[in-house]
XYZ file of C-alpha atoms in Angstrom:
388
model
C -113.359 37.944 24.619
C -109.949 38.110 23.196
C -109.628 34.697 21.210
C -105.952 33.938 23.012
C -107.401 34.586 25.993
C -109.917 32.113 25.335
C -107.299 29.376 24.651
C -105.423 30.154 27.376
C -108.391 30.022 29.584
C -109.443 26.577 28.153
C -106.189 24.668 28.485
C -105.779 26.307 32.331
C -109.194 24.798 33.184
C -108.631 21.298 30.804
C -107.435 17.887 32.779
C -103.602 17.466 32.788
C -104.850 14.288 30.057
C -106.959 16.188 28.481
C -104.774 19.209 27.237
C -104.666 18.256 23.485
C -108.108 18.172 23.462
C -109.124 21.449 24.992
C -106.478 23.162 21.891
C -108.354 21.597 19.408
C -111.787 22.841 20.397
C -110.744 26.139 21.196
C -108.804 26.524 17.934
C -111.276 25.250 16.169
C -114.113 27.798 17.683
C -111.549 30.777 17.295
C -109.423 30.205 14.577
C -111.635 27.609 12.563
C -109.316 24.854 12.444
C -109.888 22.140 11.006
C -107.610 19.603 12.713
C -104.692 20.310 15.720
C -101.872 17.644 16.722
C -99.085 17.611 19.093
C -96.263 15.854 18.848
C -93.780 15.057 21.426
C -89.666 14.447 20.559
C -88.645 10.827 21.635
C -86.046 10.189 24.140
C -83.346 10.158 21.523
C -84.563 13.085 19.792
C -85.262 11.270 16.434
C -88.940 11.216 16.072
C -91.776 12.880 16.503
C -94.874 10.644 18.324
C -98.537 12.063 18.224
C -100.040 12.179 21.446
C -102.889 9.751 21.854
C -104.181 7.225 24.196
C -102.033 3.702 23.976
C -101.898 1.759 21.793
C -100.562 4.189 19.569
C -102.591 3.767 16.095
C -100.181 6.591 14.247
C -96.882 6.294 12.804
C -94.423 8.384 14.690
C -92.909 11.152 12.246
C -88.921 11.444 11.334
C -87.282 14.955 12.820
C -85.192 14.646 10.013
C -86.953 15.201 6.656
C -90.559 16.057 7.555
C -92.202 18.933 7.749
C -92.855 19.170 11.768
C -89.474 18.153 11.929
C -88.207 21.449 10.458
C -89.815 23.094 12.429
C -88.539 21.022 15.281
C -85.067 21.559 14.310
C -85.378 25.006 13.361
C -87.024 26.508 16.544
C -89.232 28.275 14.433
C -92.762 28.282 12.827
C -93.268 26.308 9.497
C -96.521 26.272 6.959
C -96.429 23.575 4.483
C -97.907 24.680 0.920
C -100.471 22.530 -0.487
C -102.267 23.646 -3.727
C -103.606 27.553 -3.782
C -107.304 27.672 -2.188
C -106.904 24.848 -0.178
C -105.934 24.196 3.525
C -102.861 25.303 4.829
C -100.796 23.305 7.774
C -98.869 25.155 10.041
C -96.168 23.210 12.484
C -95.415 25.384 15.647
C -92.443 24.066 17.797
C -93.740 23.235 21.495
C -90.558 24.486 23.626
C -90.211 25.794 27.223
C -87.467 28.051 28.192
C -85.200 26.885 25.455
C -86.086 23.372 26.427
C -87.787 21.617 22.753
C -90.682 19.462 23.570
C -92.528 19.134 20.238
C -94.437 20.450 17.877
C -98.049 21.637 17.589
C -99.625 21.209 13.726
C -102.786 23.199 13.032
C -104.779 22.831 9.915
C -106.328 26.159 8.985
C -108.498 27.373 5.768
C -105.684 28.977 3.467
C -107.504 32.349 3.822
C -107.260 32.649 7.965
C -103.457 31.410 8.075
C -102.016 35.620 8.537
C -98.942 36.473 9.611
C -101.104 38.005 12.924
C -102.898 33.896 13.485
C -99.750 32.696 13.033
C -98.334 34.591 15.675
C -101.194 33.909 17.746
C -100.774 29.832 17.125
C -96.752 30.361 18.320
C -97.749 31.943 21.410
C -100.499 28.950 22.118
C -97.690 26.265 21.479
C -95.911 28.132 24.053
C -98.168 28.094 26.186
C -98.937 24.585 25.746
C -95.413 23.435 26.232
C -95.658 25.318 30.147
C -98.833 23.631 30.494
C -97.712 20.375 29.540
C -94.784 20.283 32.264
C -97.144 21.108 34.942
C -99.326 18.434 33.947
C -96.115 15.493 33.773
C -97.002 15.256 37.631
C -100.384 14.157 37.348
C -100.294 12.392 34.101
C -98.086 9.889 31.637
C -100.062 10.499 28.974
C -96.967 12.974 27.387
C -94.072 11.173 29.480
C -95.643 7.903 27.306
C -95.522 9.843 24.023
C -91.166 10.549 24.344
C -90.674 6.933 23.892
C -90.998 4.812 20.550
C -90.083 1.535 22.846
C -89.506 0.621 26.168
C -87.202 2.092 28.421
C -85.214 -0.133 30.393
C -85.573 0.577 34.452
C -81.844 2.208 34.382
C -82.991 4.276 31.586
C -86.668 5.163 33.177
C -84.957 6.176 36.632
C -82.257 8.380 34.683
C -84.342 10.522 32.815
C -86.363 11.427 35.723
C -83.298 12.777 36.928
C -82.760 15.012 34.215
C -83.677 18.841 34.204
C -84.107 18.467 30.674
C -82.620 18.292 26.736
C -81.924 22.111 26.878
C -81.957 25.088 27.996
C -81.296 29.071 27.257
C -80.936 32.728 29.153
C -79.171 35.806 27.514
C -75.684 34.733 28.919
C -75.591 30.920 27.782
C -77.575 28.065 25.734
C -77.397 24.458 26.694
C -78.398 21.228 24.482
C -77.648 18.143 26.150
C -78.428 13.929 24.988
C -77.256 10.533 26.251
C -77.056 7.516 24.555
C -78.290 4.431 23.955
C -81.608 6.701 24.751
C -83.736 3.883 25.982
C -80.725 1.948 27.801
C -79.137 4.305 29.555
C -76.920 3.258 32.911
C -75.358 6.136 34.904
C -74.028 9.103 32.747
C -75.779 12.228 33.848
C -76.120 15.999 33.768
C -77.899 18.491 35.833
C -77.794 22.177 35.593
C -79.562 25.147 38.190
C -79.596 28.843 37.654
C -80.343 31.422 39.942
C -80.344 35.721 39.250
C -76.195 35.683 39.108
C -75.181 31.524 38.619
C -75.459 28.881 36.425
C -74.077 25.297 38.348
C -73.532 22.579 35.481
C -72.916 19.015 37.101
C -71.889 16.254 34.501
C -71.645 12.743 35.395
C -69.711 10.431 34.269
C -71.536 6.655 36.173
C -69.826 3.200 36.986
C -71.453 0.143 36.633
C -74.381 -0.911 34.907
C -78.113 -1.210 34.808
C -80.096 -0.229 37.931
C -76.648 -0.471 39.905
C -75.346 2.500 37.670
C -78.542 4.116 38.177
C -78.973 3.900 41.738
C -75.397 4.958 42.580
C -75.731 7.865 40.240
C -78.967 9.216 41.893
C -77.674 9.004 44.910
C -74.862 11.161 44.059
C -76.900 13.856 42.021
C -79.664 14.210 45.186
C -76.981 14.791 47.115
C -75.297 17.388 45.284
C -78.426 18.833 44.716
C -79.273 18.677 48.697
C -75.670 20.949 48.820
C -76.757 23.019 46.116
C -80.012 24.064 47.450
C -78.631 24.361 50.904
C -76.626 27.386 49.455
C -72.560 25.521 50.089
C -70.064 26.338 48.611
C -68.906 24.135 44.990
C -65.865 22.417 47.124
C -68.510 21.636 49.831
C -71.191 20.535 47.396
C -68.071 18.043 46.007
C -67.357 17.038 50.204
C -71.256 15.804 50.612
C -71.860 14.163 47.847
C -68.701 12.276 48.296
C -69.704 11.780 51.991
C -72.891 10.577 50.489
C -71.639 7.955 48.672
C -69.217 6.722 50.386
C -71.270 6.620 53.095
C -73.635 3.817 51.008
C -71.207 2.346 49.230
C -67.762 2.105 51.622
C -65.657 3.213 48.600
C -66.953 -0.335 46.581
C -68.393 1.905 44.285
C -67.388 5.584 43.388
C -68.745 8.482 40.540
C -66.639 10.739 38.270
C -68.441 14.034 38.649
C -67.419 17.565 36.691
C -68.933 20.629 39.096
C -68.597 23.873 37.549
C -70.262 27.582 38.492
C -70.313 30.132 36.604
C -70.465 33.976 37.577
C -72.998 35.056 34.483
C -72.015 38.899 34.912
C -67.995 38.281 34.685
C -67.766 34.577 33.018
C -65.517 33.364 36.015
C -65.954 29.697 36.591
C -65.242 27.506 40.013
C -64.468 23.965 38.739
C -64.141 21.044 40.394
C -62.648 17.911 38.443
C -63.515 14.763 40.690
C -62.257 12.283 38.543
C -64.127 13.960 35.555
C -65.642 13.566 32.284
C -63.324 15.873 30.005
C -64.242 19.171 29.018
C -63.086 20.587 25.533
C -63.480 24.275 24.539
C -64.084 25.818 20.637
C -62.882 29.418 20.592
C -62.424 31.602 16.999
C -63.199 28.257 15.536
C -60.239 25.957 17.478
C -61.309 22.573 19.551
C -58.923 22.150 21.983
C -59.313 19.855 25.466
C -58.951 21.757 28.445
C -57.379 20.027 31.612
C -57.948 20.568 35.109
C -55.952 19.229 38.165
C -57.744 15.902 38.734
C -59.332 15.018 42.286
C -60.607 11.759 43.696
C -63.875 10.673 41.897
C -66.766 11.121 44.812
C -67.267 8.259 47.436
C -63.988 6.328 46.911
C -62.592 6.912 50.217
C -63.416 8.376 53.209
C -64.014 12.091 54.221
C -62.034 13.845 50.765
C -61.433 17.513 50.732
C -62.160 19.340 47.689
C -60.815 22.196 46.136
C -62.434 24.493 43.212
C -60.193 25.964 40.499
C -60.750 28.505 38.250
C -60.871 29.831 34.686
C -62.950 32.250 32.155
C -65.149 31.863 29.732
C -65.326 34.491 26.981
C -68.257 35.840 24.715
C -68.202 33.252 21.841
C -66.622 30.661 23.251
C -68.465 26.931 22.994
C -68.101 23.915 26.123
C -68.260 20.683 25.521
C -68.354 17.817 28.229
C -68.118 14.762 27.311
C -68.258 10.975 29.271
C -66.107 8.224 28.116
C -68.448 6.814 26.246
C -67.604 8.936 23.695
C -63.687 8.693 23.892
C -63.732 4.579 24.205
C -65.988 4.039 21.621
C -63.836 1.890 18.999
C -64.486 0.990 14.824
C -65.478 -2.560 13.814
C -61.517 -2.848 13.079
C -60.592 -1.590 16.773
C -59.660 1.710 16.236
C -60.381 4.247 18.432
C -62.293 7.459 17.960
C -59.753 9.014 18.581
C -59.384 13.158 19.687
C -58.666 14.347 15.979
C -61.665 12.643 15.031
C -63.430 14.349 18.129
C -61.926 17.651 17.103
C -63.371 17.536 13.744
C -66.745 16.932 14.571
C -67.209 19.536 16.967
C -65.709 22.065 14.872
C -68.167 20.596 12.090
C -71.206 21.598 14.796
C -69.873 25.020 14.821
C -73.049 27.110 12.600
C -75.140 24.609 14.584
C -77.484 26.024 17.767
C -76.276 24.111 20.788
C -79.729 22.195 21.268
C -79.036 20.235 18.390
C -75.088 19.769 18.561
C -74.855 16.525 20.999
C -77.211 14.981 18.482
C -74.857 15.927 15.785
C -71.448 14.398 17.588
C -73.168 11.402 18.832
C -74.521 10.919 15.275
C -70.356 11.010 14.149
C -69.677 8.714 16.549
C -72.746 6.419 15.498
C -70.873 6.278 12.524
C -67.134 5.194 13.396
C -68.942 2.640 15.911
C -70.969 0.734 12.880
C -73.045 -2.000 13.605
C -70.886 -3.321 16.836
C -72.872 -3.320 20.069
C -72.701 0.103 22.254
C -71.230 -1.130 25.710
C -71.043 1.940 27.581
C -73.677 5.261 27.593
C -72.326 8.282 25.833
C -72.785 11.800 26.940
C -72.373 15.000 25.292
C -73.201 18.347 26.542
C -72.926 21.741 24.920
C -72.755 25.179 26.315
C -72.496 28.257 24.176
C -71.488 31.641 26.696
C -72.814 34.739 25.186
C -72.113 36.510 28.621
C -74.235 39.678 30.244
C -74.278 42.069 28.316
């Protein structure tokens, strides 16, 4: 039997708990290795944790500066060279559909690590990652393994909501992240393809705690329920703002950015309902991009909503961005600021999107200091490549 075949028969048949396991006695019947680990990315895409019953008895590894961590970052396989003769260990990033779940580290001999195994262990990390989604319905076991601490219940309700950290098809790549990771309140995104769309929602939430998060997934179902019930972008906007409103009685209201893009031409519908801003990099420029501001969903009764439009061209880089990131102030007071914002997105520019809202909310880390973060902060980045 062919020897992927075997693994991919194996982790079919394994538990959803009992994934890990089934890869590391396949691999080590095929390939004779001598050791296999996964490793899921944390919430705030910082760490690496190795999967393993709680309590966790291993250290969580750094993305940045370790070994799986290159690999991590770099999307692509990485062998670590010990001393000639000896073992090798080969990190594998875990990823589905652009989305980066973690790594898978396999300890071979040093005379069975080929270019033709190690194309082989890639495809099995692949194929691991697919698995591993399918399984997050039956099991916590990897949902447990994205968090180095406890998630507050805001936090634990919002990710749930989330489609995931990224995502890529020949026309576009999206990386997404929200921060504080692990006390989120209501900033969101949400993002649905289909053979000629791509429909980006991006949330900007009031409030805070479970309030924030409750009001937010409220408004995201329901634009959502629109979505999938094929409405227009102006009529998605009308329900979920009928939605809320209808809960809330205009007491409590969400900023929402609704935009739909045509992936053969690059038009784009927009609708700005009291928004978080967009800001657009093109031939290496930042520059904000405005859009005729409507009311902000479910502040008062029965609002009409109309969709604008624009183009996106081959090249160009989107970023969305929640006030968090624009009120964020210095120790002395002083706020971020758009020049500062301007640099560091330009700064992300030879960066892959997946790992460019890290990058800005790392910036803004830094102007922020020590002082306590008061409101979430949302970045999401879209690089168009277009049909070709």
């Amino acid at each position: 039997m062919d020897r992927f075949l075997a693994v991919e028969r194996a982790v079919r048949d394994a538990p959803p708990h009992a994934l890990l396991e089934a890869v590391r006695d396949v691999l080590a019947s095929h390939y004779t290795a001598v050791s296999a680990d996964l490793l899921m990315a944390d919430y705030a895409m910082t760490t690496l944790q190795p999967v393993s019953a709680l309590p966790y008895t291993t250290e969580p590894v750094p993305v940045h500066g370790s070994a799986p961590g290159r690999a991590f970052g770099s999307q692509q396989p990485h062998v670590e060279k010990h001393t000639p003769g000896t073992d090798v260990t080969a990190h594998f990033p875990v990823s589905v559909r652009g989305d980066r779940i973690g790594v898978l580290s396999v300890r071979l001999p040093g005379d069975r690590s080929t270019r033709r195994v190690r194309e082989e262990l890639q495809a099995v990390a692949q194929l691991l990652g697919r698995e591993i989604v399918v399984a997050e319905r039956e099991t916590d076991l990897y949902l447990q393994a994205r968090r180095t601490g406890r998630l507050t219940l805001a936090a634990e309700m919002q990710w749930q909501l989330l489609p995931g950290f990224s995502t890529s098809r020949p026309e576009y790549e999206i990386g997404a992240q929200l921060e504080p990771a692990y006390a989120i309140h209501g900033d969101n995104y949400d993002w649905s393809s289909s053979a000629d769309h791509l429909t980006l929602t991006v949330t900007n939430g009031m409030g805070e705690g479970v309030e924030a998060a409750l009001l937010t997934s409220l408004a995201i179902n329901a634009l959502r329920n629109a979505r999938r019930a094929g409405l227009s972008l102006a009529d998605q906007a009308c329900l979920g703002d009928q939605a809320v409103h209808g809960h809330y009685h205009g007491v409590s209201h969400l900023s929402v950015l609704l935009l739909r893009f045509a992936l053969a031409t690059g038009e784009v519908e927009v609708v700005d309902a009291g928004s978080p801003r967009m800001w657009r990099l093109r031939h290496g420029r930042a520059e904000p991009v405005g859009f005729e501001a409507q009311l902000p969903l479910g502040m008062f009764e029965d609002t009409l909503y109309t969709a604008q439009r624009f183009r996106v061209e081959p090249g160009d880089r989107l970023f969305f961005l929640s006030d968090g990131v624009y009120d964020v102030a210095s120790p002395a007071g002083e706020p971020y600021g758009e020049k500062a914002l301007s640099r560091a997105m330009t700064a992300t520019r030879l960066l892959p999107p997946s790992q460019v809202p890290h990058a800005v909310l790392r910036e803004l880390a830094g102007h922020r200091g020590d002082a306590d973060v008061d409101d979430d902060a949302l970045v999401v980045c879209l690089d168009w490549r277009g049909r070709q």
